[in-house]
Amino acid sequence: IQNSSTCDRDQVSCPTLWAGLSLCLNMIQGYENIQEQKFDWIVWLRPDLKFVHSLGNIRAFDAQKIHTNFSRYSDLGDRFALVPRQHAPNYFRQLTPKTVQSSLGFGCLSTQDCFRIGCNSCSCGCALRVHLEQLGIGVGQLPEGLFDLVRS
């Protein structure tokens, strides 16, 4: 039985996030199959985000990179991403202990794992960063202040 008790406290929800991303891709692929046409881009976001500014023309973004929010002092954001279709199978997937370099045998990182791989914080975004780096997928930075988290 896999056990999340030794996950860093900021990592406990990560396996659920990975499962949700995988389910999302399955739904997208089902829709594409019915329509017999693939999307060029996939916009992934949490339902509790409110856009403060316009994203602008999607054609202005580099289609070779996944675009998300982060800063010099943070890991990749896990709330919003612009994902070129060719990168969707690598972004929208369940991350395994191997893909996130976990020593736990679970899809999350321990505090020691986060320190070892150089996370700024031990967030799901750090595991995602490591995964994309391993695959050689570039990440573009979205402007700060694009959205707010809104909860009612």
mmCIF file of C-alpha atoms in Angstrom:
data_model
loop_
_atom_site.group_PDB
_atom_site.id
_atom_site.type_symbol
_atom_site.label_atom_id
_atom_site.label_comp_id
_atom_site.label_asym_id
_atom_site.label_seq_id
_atom_site.Cartn_x
_atom_site.Cartn_y
_atom_site.Cartn_z
ATOM 1 C CA ILE A 1 0.000 0.000 0.000
ATOM 2 C CA GLN A 2 1.369 3.384 -0.945
ATOM 3 C CA ASN A 3 1.563 5.796 1.962
ATOM 4 C CA SER A 4 1.610 9.563 1.745
ATOM 5 C CA SER A 5 2.499 10.068 5.420
ATOM 6 C CA THR A 6 6.141 10.869 4.635
ATOM 7 C CA CYS A 7 5.314 13.321 1.829
ATOM 8 C CA ASP A 8 6.255 16.904 2.555
ATOM 9 C CA ARG A 9 3.065 18.597 3.767
ATOM 10 C CA ASP A 10 2.935 20.716 0.591
ATOM 11 C CA GLN A 11 3.202 17.533 -1.514
ATOM 12 C CA VAL A 12 0.329 15.499 -0.040
ATOM 13 C CA SER A 13 -2.183 16.744 -2.632
ATOM 14 C CA CYS A 14 0.157 16.231 -5.602
ATOM 15 C CA PRO A 15 -0.884 12.650 -6.492
ATOM 16 C CA THR A 16 -4.496 13.885 -6.675
ATOM 17 C CA LEU A 17 -3.414 16.754 -8.932
ATOM 18 C CA TRP A 18 -1.550 14.333 -11.238
ATOM 19 C CA ALA A 19 -4.619 12.060 -11.408
ATOM 20 C CA GLY A 20 -6.835 15.055 -12.262
ATOM 21 C CA LEU A 21 -4.501 16.171 -15.029
ATOM 22 C CA SER A 22 -4.497 12.663 -16.483
ATOM 23 C CA LEU A 23 -8.309 12.547 -16.406
ATOM 24 C CA CYS A 24 -8.416 15.951 -18.101
ATOM 25 C CA LEU A 25 -6.259 14.709 -20.979
ATOM 26 C CA ASN A 26 -8.457 11.616 -21.385
ATOM 27 C CA MET A 27 -11.511 13.886 -21.704
ATOM 28 C CA ILE A 28 -9.715 16.148 -24.197
ATOM 29 C CA GLN A 29 -8.670 13.161 -26.313
ATOM 30 C CA GLY A 30 -12.238 11.834 -26.278
ATOM 31 C CA TYR A 31 -13.551 15.178 -27.502
ATOM 32 C CA GLU A 32 -10.851 15.415 -30.172
ATOM 33 C CA ASN A 33 -11.713 11.913 -31.384
ATOM 34 C CA ILE A 34 -15.398 12.780 -31.694
ATOM 35 C CA GLN A 35 -14.618 16.038 -33.514
ATOM 36 C CA GLU A 36 -11.847 14.408 -35.593
ATOM 37 C CA GLN A 37 -9.678 17.433 -34.944
ATOM 38 C CA LYS A 38 -6.984 18.184 -32.361
ATOM 39 C CA PHE A 39 -6.601 21.384 -30.400
ATOM 40 C CA ASP A 40 -3.496 23.514 -31.018
ATOM 41 C CA TRP A 41 -3.341 24.650 -27.395
ATOM 42 C CA ILE A 42 -4.870 23.473 -24.140
ATOM 43 C CA VAL A 43 -5.569 25.996 -21.398
ATOM 44 C CA TRP A 44 -5.562 24.393 -17.968
ATOM 45 C CA LEU A 45 -6.757 26.330 -14.950
ATOM 46 C CA ARG A 46 -8.317 25.860 -11.578
ATOM 47 C CA PRO A 47 -12.009 26.771 -11.462
ATOM 48 C CA ASP A 48 -11.458 29.265 -8.638
ATOM 49 C CA LEU A 49 -9.270 31.656 -10.662
ATOM 50 C CA LYS A 50 -10.402 35.093 -11.756
ATOM 51 C CA PHE A 51 -8.522 36.766 -14.585
ATOM 52 C CA VAL A 52 -7.478 40.296 -13.723
ATOM 53 C CA HIS A 53 -5.902 41.013 -17.127
ATOM 54 C CA SER A 54 -6.376 39.702 -20.643
ATOM 55 C CA LEU A 55 -4.128 36.856 -21.686
ATOM 56 C CA GLY A 56 -3.754 38.431 -25.120
ATOM 57 C CA ASN A 57 -3.353 36.647 -28.434
ATOM 58 C CA ILE A 58 -2.335 33.020 -27.888
ATOM 59 C CA ARG A 59 -0.324 33.147 -31.146
ATOM 60 C CA ALA A 60 2.163 35.417 -29.365
ATOM 61 C CA PHE A 61 3.266 32.543 -27.111
ATOM 62 C CA ASP A 62 6.105 30.210 -28.062
ATOM 63 C CA ALA A 63 4.451 26.941 -29.143
ATOM 64 C CA GLN A 64 7.559 24.978 -28.132
ATOM 65 C CA LYS A 65 7.122 25.836 -24.439
ATOM 66 C CA ILE A 66 4.573 25.287 -21.714
ATOM 67 C CA HIS A 67 3.649 28.653 -20.224
ATOM 68 C CA THR A 68 2.825 29.117 -16.550
ATOM 69 C CA ASN A 69 3.415 31.497 -13.695
ATOM 70 C CA PHE A 70 6.546 31.436 -11.557
ATOM 71 C CA SER A 71 9.210 33.801 -10.334
ATOM 72 C CA ARG A 72 12.889 33.566 -9.576
ATOM 73 C CA TYR A 73 11.991 32.580 -6.017
ATOM 74 C CA SER A 74 9.153 30.141 -6.715
ATOM 75 C CA ASP A 75 8.596 26.847 -8.466
ATOM 76 C CA LEU A 76 6.287 26.386 -11.434
ATOM 77 C CA GLY A 77 2.695 27.350 -10.868
ATOM 78 C CA ASP A 78 0.193 24.512 -10.710
ATOM 79 C CA ARG A 79 -2.927 26.667 -10.995
ATOM 80 C CA PHE A 80 -2.799 27.724 -14.637
ATOM 81 C CA ALA A 81 -0.913 26.694 -17.768
ATOM 82 C CA LEU A 82 -0.961 27.221 -21.525
ATOM 83 C CA VAL A 83 0.064 23.900 -23.007
ATOM 84 C CA PRO A 84 0.869 23.379 -26.701
ATOM 85 C CA ARG A 85 -0.924 20.211 -27.830
ATOM 86 C CA GLN A 86 2.328 18.381 -28.604
ATOM 87 C CA HIS A 87 3.337 18.700 -24.932
ATOM 88 C CA ALA A 88 -0.054 17.696 -23.495
ATOM 89 C CA PRO A 89 0.806 13.993 -22.991
ATOM 90 C CA ASN A 90 3.781 15.026 -20.844
ATOM 91 C CA TYR A 91 2.009 17.750 -18.858
ATOM 92 C CA PHE A 92 -1.361 16.066 -18.323
ATOM 93 C CA ARG A 93 -0.174 12.823 -16.792
ATOM 94 C CA GLN A 94 0.211 11.073 -13.506
ATOM 95 C CA LEU A 95 3.703 11.633 -12.220
ATOM 96 C CA THR A 96 5.296 8.596 -10.652
ATOM 97 C CA PRO A 97 8.015 8.416 -8.009
ATOM 98 C CA LYS A 98 10.557 8.058 -10.825
ATOM 99 C CA THR A 99 9.323 11.083 -12.795
ATOM 100 C CA VAL A 100 9.369 13.326 -9.729
ATOM 101 C CA GLN A 101 12.616 11.808 -8.371
ATOM 102 C CA SER A 102 10.858 10.741 -5.180
ATOM 103 C CA SER A 103 12.569 8.481 -2.694
ATOM 104 C CA LEU A 104 9.197 7.547 -1.195
ATOM 105 C CA GLY A 105 7.722 5.152 -3.743
ATOM 106 C CA PHE A 106 4.741 7.516 -4.006
ATOM 107 C CA GLY A 107 3.919 10.324 -6.444
ATOM 108 C CA CYS A 108 5.069 13.034 -4.088
ATOM 109 C CA LEU A 109 8.317 14.298 -2.613
ATOM 110 C CA SER A 110 9.619 14.180 0.930
ATOM 111 C CA THR A 111 11.122 17.308 2.474
ATOM 112 C CA GLN A 112 14.564 15.755 1.910
ATOM 113 C CA ASP A 113 13.745 15.097 -1.790
ATOM 114 C CA CYS A 114 12.778 18.752 -2.241
ATOM 115 C CA PHE A 115 16.027 19.900 -0.677
ATOM 116 C CA ARG A 116 18.075 17.430 -2.776
ATOM 117 C CA ILE A 117 16.601 18.538 -6.120
ATOM 118 C CA GLY A 118 16.668 22.255 -5.326
ATOM 119 C CA CYS A 119 13.017 23.181 -4.907
ATOM 120 C CA ASN A 120 12.311 26.782 -3.945
ATOM 121 C CA SER A 121 9.312 25.489 -2.039
ATOM 122 C CA CYS A 122 8.170 21.917 -1.775
ATOM 123 C CA SER A 123 5.148 22.493 -4.010
ATOM 124 C CA CYS A 124 3.624 20.316 -6.718
ATOM 125 C CA GLY A 125 5.149 22.849 -9.104
ATOM 126 C CA CYS A 126 8.641 21.728 -8.100
ATOM 127 C CA ALA A 127 7.863 18.120 -9.015
ATOM 128 C CA LEU A 128 6.387 19.348 -12.301
ATOM 129 C CA ARG A 129 9.509 21.431 -13.000
ATOM 130 C CA VAL A 130 11.776 18.425 -12.449
ATOM 131 C CA HIS A 131 9.598 16.285 -14.730
ATOM 132 C CA LEU A 132 9.609 18.843 -17.579
ATOM 133 C CA GLU A 133 13.362 19.436 -17.231
ATOM 134 C CA GLN A 134 13.996 15.683 -17.525
ATOM 135 C CA LEU A 135 12.047 15.706 -20.793
ATOM 136 C CA GLY A 136 13.801 18.815 -22.126
ATOM 137 C CA ILE A 137 10.524 20.762 -22.343
ATOM 138 C CA GLY A 138 10.980 24.505 -21.986
ATOM 139 C CA VAL A 139 8.788 26.657 -19.788
ATOM 140 C CA GLY A 140 7.721 30.196 -20.593
ATOM 141 C CA GLN A 141 6.888 32.652 -17.852
ATOM 142 C CA LEU A 142 3.461 34.277 -17.810
ATOM 143 C CA PRO A 143 3.148 37.863 -16.566
ATOM 144 C CA GLU A 144 2.649 38.331 -12.835
ATOM 145 C CA GLY A 145 -0.769 39.419 -11.653
ATOM 146 C CA LEU A 146 -2.629 37.739 -14.523
ATOM 147 C CA PHE A 147 -5.161 36.147 -12.187
ATOM 148 C CA ASP A 148 -6.313 36.030 -8.583
ATOM 149 C CA LEU A 149 -7.435 33.056 -6.545
ATOM 150 C CA VAL A 150 -11.072 33.594 -5.586
ATOM 151 C CA ARG A 151 -12.956 31.461 -3.101
ATOM 152 C CA SER A 152 -16.504 32.022 -1.970
#
